[in-house]
mmCIF file of C-alpha atoms in Angstrom:
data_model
loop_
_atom_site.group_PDB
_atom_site.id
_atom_site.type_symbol
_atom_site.label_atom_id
_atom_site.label_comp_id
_atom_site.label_asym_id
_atom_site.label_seq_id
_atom_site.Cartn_x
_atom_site.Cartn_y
_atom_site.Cartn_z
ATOM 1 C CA UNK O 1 -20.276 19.983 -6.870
ATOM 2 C CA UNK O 2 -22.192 16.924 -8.018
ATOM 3 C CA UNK O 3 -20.832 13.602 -7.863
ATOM 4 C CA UNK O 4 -21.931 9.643 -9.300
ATOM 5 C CA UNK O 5 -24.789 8.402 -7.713
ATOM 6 C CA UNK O 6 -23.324 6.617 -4.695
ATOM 7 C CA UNK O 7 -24.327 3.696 -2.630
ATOM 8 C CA UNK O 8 -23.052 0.043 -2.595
ATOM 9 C CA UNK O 9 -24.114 -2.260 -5.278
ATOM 10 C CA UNK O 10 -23.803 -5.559 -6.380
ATOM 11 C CA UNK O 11 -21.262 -5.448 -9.806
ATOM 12 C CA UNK O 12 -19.951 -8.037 -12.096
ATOM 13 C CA UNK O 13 -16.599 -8.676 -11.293
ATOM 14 C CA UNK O 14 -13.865 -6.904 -14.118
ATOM 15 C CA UNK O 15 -10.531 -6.667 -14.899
ATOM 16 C CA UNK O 16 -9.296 -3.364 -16.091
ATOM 17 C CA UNK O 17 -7.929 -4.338 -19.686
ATOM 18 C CA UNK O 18 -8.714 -4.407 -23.265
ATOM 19 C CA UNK O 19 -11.928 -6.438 -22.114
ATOM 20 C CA UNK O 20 -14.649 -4.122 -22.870
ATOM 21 C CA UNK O 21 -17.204 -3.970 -19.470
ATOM 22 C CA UNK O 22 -19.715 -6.336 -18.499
ATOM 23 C CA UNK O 23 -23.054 -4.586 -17.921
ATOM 24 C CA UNK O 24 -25.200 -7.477 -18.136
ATOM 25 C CA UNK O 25 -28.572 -7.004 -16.441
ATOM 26 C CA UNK O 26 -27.654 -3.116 -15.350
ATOM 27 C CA UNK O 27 -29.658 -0.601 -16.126
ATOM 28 C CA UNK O 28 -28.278 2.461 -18.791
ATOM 29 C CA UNK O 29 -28.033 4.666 -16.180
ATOM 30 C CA UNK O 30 -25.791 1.817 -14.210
ATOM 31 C CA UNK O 31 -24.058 1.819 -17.115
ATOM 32 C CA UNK O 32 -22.910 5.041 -17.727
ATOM 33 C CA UNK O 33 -22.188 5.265 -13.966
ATOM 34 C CA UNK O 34 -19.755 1.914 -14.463
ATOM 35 C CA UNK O 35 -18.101 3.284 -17.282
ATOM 36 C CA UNK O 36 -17.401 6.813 -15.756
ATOM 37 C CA UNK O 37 -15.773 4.610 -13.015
ATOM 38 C CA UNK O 38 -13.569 2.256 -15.201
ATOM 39 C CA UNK O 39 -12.429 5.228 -16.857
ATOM 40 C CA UNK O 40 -11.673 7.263 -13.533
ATOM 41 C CA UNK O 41 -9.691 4.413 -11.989
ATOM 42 C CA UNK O 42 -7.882 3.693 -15.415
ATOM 43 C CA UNK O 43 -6.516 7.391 -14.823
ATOM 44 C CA UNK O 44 -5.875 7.154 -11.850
ATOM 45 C CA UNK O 45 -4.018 3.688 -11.917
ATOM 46 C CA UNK O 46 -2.279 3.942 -15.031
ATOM 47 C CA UNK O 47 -2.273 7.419 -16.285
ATOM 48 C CA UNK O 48 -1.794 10.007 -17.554
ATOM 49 C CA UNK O 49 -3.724 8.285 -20.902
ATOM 50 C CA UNK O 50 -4.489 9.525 -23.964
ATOM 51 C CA UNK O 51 -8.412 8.517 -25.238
ATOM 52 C CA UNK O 52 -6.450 5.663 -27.407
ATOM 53 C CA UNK O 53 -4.600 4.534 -24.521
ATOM 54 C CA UNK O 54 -7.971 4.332 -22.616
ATOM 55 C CA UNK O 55 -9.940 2.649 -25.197
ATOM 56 C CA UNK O 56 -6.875 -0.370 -24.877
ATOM 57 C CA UNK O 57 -7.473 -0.245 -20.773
ATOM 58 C CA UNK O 58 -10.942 0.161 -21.131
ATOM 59 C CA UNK O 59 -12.793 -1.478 -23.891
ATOM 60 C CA UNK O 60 -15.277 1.292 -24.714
ATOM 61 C CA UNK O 61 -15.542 3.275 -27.917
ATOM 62 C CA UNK O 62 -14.063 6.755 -28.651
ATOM 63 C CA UNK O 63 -16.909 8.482 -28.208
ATOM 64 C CA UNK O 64 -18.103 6.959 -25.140
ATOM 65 C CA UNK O 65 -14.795 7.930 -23.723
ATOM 66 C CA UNK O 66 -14.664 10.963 -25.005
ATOM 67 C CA UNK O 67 -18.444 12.193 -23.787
ATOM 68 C CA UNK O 68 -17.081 10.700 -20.206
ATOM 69 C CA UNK O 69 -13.841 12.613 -20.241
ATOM 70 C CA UNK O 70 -15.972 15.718 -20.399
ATOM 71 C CA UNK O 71 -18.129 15.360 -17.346
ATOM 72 C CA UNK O 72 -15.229 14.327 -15.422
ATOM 73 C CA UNK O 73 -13.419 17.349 -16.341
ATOM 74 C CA UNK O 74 -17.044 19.300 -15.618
ATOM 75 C CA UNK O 75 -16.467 17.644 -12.303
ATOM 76 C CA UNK O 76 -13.009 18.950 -11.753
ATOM 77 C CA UNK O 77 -11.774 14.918 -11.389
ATOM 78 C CA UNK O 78 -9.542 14.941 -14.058
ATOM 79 C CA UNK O 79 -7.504 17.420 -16.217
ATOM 80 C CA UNK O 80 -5.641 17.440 -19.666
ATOM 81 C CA UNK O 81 -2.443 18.679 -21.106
ATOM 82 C CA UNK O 82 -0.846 17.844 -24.591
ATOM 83 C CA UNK O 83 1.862 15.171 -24.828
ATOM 84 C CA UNK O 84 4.715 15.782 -27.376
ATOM 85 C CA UNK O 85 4.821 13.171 -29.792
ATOM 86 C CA UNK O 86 8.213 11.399 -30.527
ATOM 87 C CA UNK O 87 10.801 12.261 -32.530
ATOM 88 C CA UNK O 88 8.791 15.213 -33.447
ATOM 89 C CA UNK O 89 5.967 13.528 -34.320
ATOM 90 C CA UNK O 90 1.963 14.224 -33.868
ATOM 91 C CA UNK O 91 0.765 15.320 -30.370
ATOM 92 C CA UNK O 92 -2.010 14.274 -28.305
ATOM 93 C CA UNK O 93 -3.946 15.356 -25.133
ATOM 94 C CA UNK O 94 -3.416 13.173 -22.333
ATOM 95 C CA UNK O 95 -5.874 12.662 -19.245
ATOM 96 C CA UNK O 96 -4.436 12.604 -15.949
ATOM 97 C CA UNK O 97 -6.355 12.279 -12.478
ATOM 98 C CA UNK O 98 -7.086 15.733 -10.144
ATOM 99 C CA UNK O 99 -6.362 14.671 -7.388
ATOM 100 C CA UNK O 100 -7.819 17.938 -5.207
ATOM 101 C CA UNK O 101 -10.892 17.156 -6.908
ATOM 102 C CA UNK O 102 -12.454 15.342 -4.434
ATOM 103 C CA UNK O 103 -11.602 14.555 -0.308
ATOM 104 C CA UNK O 104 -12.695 12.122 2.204
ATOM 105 C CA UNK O 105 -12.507 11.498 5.715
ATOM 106 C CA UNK O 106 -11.457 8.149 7.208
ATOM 107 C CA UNK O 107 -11.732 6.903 10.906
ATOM 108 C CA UNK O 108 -9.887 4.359 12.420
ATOM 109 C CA UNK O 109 -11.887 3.505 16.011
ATOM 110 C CA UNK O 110 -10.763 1.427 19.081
ATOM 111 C CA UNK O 111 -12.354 1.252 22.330
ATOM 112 C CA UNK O 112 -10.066 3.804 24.074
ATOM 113 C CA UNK O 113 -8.425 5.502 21.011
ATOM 114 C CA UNK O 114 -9.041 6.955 17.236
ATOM 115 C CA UNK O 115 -7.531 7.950 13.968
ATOM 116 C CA UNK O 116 -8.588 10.251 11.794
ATOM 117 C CA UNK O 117 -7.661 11.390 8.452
ATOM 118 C CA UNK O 118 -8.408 13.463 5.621
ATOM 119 C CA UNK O 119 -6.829 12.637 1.998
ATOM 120 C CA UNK O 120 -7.273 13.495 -1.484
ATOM 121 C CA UNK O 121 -8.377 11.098 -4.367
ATOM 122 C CA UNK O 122 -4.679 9.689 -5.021
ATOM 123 C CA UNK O 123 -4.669 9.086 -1.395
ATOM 124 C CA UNK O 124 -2.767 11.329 -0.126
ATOM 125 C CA UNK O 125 -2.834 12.070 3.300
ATOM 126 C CA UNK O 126 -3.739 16.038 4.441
ATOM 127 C CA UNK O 127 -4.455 16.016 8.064
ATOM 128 C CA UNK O 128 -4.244 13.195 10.354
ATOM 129 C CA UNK O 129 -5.311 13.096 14.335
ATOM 130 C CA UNK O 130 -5.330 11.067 16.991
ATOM 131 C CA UNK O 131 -8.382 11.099 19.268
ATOM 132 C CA UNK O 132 -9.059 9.618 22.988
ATOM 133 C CA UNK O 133 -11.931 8.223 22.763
ATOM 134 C CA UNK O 134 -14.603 7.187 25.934
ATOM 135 C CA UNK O 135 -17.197 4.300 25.244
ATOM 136 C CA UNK O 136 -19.641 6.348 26.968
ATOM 137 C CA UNK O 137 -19.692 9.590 24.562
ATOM 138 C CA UNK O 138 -18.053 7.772 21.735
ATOM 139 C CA UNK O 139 -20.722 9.019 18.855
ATOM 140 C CA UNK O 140 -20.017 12.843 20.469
ATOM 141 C CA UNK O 141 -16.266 12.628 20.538
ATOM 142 C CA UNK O 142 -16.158 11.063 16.619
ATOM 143 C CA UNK O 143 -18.447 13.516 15.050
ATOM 144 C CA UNK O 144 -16.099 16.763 17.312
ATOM 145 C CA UNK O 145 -13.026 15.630 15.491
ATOM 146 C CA UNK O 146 -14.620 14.866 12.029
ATOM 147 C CA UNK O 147 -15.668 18.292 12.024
ATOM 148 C CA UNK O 148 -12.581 19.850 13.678
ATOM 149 C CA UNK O 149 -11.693 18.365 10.079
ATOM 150 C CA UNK O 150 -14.318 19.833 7.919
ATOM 151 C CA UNK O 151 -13.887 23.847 9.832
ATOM 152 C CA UNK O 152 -9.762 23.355 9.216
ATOM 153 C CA UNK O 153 -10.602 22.038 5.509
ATOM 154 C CA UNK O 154 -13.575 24.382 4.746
ATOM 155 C CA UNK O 155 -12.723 24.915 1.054
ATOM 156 C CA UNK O 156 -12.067 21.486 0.176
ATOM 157 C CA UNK O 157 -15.189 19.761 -1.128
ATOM 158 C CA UNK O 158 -15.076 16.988 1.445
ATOM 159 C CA UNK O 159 -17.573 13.856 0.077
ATOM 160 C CA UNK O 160 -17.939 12.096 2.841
ATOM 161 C CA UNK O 161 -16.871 9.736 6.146
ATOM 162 C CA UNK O 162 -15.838 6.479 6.233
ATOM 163 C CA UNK O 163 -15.288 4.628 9.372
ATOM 164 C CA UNK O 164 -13.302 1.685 10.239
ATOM 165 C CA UNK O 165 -14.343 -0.571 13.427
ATOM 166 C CA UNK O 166 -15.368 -4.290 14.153
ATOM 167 C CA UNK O 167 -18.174 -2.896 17.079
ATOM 168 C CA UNK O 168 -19.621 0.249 15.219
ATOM 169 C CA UNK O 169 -23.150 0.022 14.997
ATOM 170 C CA UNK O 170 -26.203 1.112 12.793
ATOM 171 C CA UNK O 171 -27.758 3.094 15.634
ATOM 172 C CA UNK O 172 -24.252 5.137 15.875
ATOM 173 C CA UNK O 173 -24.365 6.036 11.955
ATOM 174 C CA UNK O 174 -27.752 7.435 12.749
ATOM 175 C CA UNK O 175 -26.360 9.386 15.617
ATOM 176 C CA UNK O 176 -23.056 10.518 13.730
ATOM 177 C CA UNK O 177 -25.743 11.246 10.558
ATOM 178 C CA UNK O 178 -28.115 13.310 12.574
ATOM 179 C CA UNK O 179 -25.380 15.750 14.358
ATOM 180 C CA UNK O 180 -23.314 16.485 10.654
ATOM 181 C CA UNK O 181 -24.517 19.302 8.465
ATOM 182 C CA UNK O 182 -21.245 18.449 6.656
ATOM 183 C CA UNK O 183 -20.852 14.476 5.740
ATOM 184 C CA UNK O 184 -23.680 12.381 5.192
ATOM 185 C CA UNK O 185 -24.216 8.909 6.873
ATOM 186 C CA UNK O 186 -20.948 7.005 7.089
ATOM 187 C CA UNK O 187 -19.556 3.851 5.321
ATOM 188 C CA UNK O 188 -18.664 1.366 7.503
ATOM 189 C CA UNK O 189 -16.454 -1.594 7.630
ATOM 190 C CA UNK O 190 -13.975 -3.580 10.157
ATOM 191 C CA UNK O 191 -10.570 -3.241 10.391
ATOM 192 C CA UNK O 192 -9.015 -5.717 8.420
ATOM 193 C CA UNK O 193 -11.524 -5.029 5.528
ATOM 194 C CA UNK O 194 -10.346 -1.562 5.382
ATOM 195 C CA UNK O 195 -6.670 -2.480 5.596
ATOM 196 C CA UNK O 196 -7.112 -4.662 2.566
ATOM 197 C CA UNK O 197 -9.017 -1.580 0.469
ATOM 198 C CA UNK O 198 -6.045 0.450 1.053
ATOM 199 C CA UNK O 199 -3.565 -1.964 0.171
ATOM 200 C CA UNK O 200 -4.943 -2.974 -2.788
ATOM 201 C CA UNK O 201 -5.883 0.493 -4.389
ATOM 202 C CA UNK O 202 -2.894 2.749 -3.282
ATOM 203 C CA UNK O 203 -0.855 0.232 -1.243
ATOM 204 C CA UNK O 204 2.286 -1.798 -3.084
ATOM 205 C CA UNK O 205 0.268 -5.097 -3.173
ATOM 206 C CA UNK O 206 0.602 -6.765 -6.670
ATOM 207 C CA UNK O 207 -2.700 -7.475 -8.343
ATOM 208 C CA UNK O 208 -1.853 -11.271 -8.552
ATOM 209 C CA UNK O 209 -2.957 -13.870 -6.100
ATOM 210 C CA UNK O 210 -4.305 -13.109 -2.762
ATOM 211 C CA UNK O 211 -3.459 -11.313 0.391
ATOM 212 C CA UNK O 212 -3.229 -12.093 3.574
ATOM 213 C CA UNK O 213 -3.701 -8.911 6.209
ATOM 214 C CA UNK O 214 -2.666 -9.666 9.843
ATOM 215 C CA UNK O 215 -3.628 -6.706 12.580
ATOM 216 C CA UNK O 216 -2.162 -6.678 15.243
ATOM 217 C CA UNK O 217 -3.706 -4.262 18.030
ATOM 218 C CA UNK O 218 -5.789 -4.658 21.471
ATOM 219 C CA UNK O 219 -6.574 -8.550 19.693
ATOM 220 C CA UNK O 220 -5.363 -9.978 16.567
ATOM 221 C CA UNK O 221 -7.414 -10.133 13.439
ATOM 222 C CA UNK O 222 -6.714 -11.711 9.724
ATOM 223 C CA UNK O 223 -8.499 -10.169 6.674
ATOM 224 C CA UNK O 224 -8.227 -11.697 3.095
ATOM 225 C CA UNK O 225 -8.282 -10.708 -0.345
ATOM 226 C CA UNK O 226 -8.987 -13.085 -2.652
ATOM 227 C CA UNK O 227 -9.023 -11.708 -6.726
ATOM 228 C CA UNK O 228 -9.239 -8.678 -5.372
ATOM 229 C CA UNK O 229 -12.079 -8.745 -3.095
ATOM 230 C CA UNK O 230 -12.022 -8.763 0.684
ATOM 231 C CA UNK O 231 -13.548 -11.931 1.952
ATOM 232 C CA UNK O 232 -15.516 -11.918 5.347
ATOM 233 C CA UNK O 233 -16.617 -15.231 5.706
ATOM 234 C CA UNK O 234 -20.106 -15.825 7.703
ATOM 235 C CA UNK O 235 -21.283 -13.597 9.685
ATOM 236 C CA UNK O 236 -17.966 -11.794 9.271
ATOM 237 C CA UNK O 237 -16.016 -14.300 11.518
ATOM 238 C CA UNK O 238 -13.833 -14.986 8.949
ATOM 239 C CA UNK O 239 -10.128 -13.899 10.123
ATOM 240 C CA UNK O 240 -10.451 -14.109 14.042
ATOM 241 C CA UNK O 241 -7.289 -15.672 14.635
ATOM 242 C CA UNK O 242 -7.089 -14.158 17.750
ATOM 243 C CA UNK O 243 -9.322 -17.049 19.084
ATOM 244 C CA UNK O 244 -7.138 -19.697 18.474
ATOM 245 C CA UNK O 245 -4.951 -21.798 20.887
ATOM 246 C CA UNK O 246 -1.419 -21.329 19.244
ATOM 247 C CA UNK O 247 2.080 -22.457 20.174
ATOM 248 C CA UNK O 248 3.452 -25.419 22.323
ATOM 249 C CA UNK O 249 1.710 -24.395 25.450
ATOM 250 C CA UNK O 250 -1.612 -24.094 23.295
ATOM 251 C CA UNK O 251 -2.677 -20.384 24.591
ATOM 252 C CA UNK O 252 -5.422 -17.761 23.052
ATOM 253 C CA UNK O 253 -3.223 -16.081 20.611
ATOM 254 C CA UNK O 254 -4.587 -12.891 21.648
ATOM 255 C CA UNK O 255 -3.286 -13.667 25.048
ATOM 256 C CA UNK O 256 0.410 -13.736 23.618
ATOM 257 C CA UNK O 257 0.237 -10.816 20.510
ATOM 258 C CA UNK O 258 -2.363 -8.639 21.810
ATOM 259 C CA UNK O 259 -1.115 -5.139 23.166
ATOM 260 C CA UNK O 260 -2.103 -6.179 26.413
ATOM 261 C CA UNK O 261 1.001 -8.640 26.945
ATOM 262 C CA UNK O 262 2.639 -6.123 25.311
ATOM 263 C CA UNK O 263 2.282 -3.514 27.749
ATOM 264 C CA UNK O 264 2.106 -6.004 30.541
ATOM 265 C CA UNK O 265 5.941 -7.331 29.658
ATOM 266 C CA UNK O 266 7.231 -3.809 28.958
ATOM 267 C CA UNK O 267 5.493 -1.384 31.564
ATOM 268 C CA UNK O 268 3.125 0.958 30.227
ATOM 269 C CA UNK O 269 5.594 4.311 29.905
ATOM 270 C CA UNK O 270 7.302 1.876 27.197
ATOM 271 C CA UNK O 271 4.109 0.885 25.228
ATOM 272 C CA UNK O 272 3.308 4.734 25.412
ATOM 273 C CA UNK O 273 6.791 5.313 23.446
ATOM 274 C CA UNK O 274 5.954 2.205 21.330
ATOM 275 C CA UNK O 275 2.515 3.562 20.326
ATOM 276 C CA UNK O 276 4.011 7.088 19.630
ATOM 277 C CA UNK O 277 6.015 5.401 17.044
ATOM 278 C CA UNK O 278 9.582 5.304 19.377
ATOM 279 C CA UNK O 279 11.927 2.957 18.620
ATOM 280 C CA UNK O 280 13.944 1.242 20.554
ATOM 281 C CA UNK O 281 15.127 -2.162 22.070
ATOM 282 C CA UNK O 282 14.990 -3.824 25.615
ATOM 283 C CA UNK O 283 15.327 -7.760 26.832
ATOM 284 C CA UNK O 284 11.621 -7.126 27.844
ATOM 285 C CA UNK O 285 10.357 -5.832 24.234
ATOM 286 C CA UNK O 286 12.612 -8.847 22.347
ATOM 287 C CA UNK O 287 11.525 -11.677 24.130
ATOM 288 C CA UNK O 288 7.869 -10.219 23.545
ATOM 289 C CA UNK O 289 8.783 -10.375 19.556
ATOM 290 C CA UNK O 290 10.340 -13.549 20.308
ATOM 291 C CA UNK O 291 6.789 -15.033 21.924
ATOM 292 C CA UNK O 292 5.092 -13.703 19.393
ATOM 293 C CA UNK O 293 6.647 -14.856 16.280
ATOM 294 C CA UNK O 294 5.994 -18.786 18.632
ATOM 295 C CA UNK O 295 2.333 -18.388 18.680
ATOM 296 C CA UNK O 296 1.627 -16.022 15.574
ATOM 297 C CA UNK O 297 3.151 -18.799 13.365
ATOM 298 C CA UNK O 298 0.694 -21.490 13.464
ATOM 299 C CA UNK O 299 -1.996 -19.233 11.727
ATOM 300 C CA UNK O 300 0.159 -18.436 9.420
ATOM 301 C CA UNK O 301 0.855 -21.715 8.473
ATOM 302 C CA UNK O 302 -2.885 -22.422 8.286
ATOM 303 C CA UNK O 303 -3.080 -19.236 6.051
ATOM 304 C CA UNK O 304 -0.542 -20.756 3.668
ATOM 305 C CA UNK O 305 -1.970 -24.466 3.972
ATOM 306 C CA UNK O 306 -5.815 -23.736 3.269
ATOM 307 C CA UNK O 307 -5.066 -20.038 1.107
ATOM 308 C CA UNK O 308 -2.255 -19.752 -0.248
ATOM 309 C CA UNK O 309 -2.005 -15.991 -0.995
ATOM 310 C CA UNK O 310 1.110 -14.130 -2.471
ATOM 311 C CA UNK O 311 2.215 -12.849 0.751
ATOM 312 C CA UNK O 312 1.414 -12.113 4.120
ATOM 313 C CA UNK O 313 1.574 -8.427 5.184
ATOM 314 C CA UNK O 314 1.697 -7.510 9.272
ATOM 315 C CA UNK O 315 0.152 -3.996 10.207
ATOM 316 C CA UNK O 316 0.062 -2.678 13.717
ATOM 317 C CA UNK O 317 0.351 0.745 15.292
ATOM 318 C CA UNK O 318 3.634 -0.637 16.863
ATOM 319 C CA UNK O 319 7.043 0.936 14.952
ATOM 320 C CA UNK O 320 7.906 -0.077 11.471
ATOM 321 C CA UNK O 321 10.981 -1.738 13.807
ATOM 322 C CA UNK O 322 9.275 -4.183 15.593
ATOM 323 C CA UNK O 323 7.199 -5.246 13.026
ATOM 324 C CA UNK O 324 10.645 -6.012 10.791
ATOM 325 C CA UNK O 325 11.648 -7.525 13.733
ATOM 326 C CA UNK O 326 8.928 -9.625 14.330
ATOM 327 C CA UNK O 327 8.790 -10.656 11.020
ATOM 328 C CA UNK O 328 12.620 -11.341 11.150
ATOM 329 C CA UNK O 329 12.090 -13.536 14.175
ATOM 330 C CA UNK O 330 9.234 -15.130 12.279
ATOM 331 C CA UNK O 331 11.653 -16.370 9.224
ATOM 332 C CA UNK O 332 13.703 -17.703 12.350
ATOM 333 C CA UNK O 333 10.776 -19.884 13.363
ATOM 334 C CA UNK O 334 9.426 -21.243 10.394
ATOM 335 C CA UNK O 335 13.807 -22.793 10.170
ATOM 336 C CA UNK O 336 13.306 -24.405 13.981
ATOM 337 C CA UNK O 337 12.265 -28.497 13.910
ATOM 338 C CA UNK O 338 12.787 -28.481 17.602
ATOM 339 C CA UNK O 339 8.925 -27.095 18.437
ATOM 340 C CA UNK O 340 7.622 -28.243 14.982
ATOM 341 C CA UNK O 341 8.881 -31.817 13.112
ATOM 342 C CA UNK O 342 8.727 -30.526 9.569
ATOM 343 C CA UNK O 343 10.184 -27.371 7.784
ATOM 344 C CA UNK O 344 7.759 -24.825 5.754
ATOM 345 C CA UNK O 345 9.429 -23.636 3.165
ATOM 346 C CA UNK O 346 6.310 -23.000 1.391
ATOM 347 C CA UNK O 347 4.901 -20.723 3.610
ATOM 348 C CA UNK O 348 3.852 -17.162 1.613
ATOM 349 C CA UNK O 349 6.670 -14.292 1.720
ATOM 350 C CA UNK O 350 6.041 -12.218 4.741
ATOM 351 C CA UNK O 351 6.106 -8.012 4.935
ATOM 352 C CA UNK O 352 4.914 -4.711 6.664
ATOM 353 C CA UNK O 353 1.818 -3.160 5.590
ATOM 354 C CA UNK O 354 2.428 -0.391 3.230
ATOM 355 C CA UNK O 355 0.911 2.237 5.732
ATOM 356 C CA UNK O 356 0.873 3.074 9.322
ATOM 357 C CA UNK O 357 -1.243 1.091 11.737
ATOM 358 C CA UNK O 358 -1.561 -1.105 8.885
ATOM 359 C CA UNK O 359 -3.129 1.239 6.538
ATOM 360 C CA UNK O 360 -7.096 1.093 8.356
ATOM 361 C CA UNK O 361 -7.644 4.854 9.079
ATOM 362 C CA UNK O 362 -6.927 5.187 4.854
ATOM 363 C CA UNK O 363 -8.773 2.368 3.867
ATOM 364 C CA UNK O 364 -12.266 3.504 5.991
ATOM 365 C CA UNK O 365 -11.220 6.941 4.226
ATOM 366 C CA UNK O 366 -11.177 5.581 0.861
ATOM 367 C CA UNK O 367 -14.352 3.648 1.247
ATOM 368 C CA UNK O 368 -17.035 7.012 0.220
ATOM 369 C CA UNK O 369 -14.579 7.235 -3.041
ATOM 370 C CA UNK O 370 -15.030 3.139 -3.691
ATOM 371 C CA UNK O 371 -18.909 4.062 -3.449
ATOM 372 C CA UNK O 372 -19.523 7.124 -5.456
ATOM 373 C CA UNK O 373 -16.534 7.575 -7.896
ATOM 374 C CA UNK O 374 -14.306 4.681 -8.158
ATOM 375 C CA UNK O 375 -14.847 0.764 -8.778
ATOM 376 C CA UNK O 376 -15.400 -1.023 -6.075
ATOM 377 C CA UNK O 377 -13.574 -4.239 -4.996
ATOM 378 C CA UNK O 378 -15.696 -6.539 -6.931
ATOM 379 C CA UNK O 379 -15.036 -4.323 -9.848
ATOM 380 C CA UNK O 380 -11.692 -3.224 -9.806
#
């Protein structure tokens, strides 16, 4: 099967409407690969679409979209079927995205443990496992279960790897490249980054003003979106809450939020349960939620103060619970003048993530889609 020509490029920021592209300073051939692209995610946000309803979301001319519709359909990524008209009236063929046209495989890594999962172009999860993971034969262990994948999923025309970590390096994409027959070199990005990609293109995160992402894991990280594209900040540093001194006994907020307090306060049989998605309640696990909400607060605040964005999801591997209940306790906080003189009533709403462990195995799985057939976050 062939596929756009992939790799990450710099792309003039549009909104999918009756605009008509910007392709200013790109090349024809970077042109016809942008408007394949606008097309394919018009489909596959909006459809199905008829070629007028296209030309409104898209800007380009009948033809144009009519010549793309083809070679997607050549490519299996979309397919048609006739739409009665009504009352009776005409009919006309309407465009709706394929989803088993194209797969990707997503990993979520952590020192000690892994996530990996396979999912169609809508996003839909297929398979999904968990891996144990050793620093020492990390690269080894990785590429086993990516193509434990590939052998269950032969038929599927897998495009490629994506992998989501804030310590993955260059040399191990080499290493992971060299040992595949079956996935090329992967896409890489941290955690939050990919938490934000799946949020905004299959997640329930309006398209108006920004997000805030808070993960909450081994450490606790912040990622942004800001008009729809993740913002890193230099050197990447933007985010690492985890760093700051939070609460009225000014503590590392890591120190407080981080799994490791968690497990220390509940025992590690219960933070087994918790990580197997369990739920239940104890004294111990509450006044952990109860700390938390204390310290996790004042970056929040600072998140509202300095970016405003629309709201504030929470993502974790913890239970969908405890993150309600955090974010419950939270609400309780932001009410209490007794640790904090003034009220914040302005702070953004405040939600779970839309996905499981905050949605960062299916963002690094979306990320070989976002570089060879969809727009990419400065795009979209």
């Amino acid at each position: 099967m062939r596929y756009l020509r992939s790799g990450p490029r710099r792309l003039h920021t549009q909104e999918i409407g009756a605009q008509r592209a910007k392709t200013v300073g790109l090349r024809s051939g970077e042109i016809a690969d942008r408007n394949i692209r606008v097309i394919l995610e018009a489909i596959r946000r909006h459809g199905p679409l008829t070629r007028m309803e296209l030309g409104r979301h898209c800007g380009l001319t009948g033809p144009g979209i009519t010549n793309i519709l083809r070679r997607l359909a050549e490519e299996k990524l979309v397919t048609s079927n006739r739409r009665n008209g009504v009352g009776g009236g005409a009919t006309a063929t309407e465009f709706a995205l394929r989803p088993e046209g194209a797969f990707s495989i997503g990993v979520k890594l952590r020192q000690r443990r892994g996530e990996a999962v396979l999912i169609d172009l809508s996003g839909q999860v297929h398979d999904r496992v968990y891996i144990e993971l050793d620093p020492a034969v990390r690269v080894g262990l990785v590429h086993a279960a990516v193509r434990d994948i590939v052998d269950r999923h032969a038929a599927l025309p897998i495009i490629g790897l994506g992998i989501a970590a804030n310590d993955w390096t260059a040399d191990q994409s080499d290493q992971i490249a060299a040992m595949s027959t079956v996935v090329a070199r992967p896409y890489v990005e941290n955690e939050c980054t990919a938490s934000l990609l799946a949020e905004r293109t299959i997640g329930s995160f309006g398209r108006e003003g920004g997000l805030a992402m808070i993960i909450i894991d081994d450490d606790v990280q912040a990622g942004f979106l800001i008009r729809g594209i993740p913002y890193s900040g230099v050197h990447g540093r933007a985010g690492s809450i985890g760093e700051m001194l939070t609460g009225p006994d000014n503590v590392q907020l890591n120190t407080v939020v981080g799994f490791e307090s968690l497990r220390s306060r509940i025992g590690d049989q219960a933070f087994t349960r918790l990580l197997q998605g369990e739920e239940f309640s104890s004294p111990s696990l509450s006044q952990w939620i109860r700390e938390a909400a204390g310290h996790l607060l004042d970056p929040i605040i600072a998140m509202a103060g300095f970016l405003a964005p629309s709201v504030v999801m929470i993502g974790s591997d913890l239970p969908q619970g405890v993150i309600e209940a955090l974010i419950h306790q939270l609400s309780i906080e932001r009410r209490d003048t007794s640790t904090r003189p003034l009220l914040t009533p302005w702070i953004s709403p405040m939600k779970p993530a839309s996905f499981s462990g905050g949605g960062v195995a299916l963002g690094a799985a979306l990320l070989p889609f976002l570089n060879t057939l969809l727009l990419p976050p400065a795009s979209a």
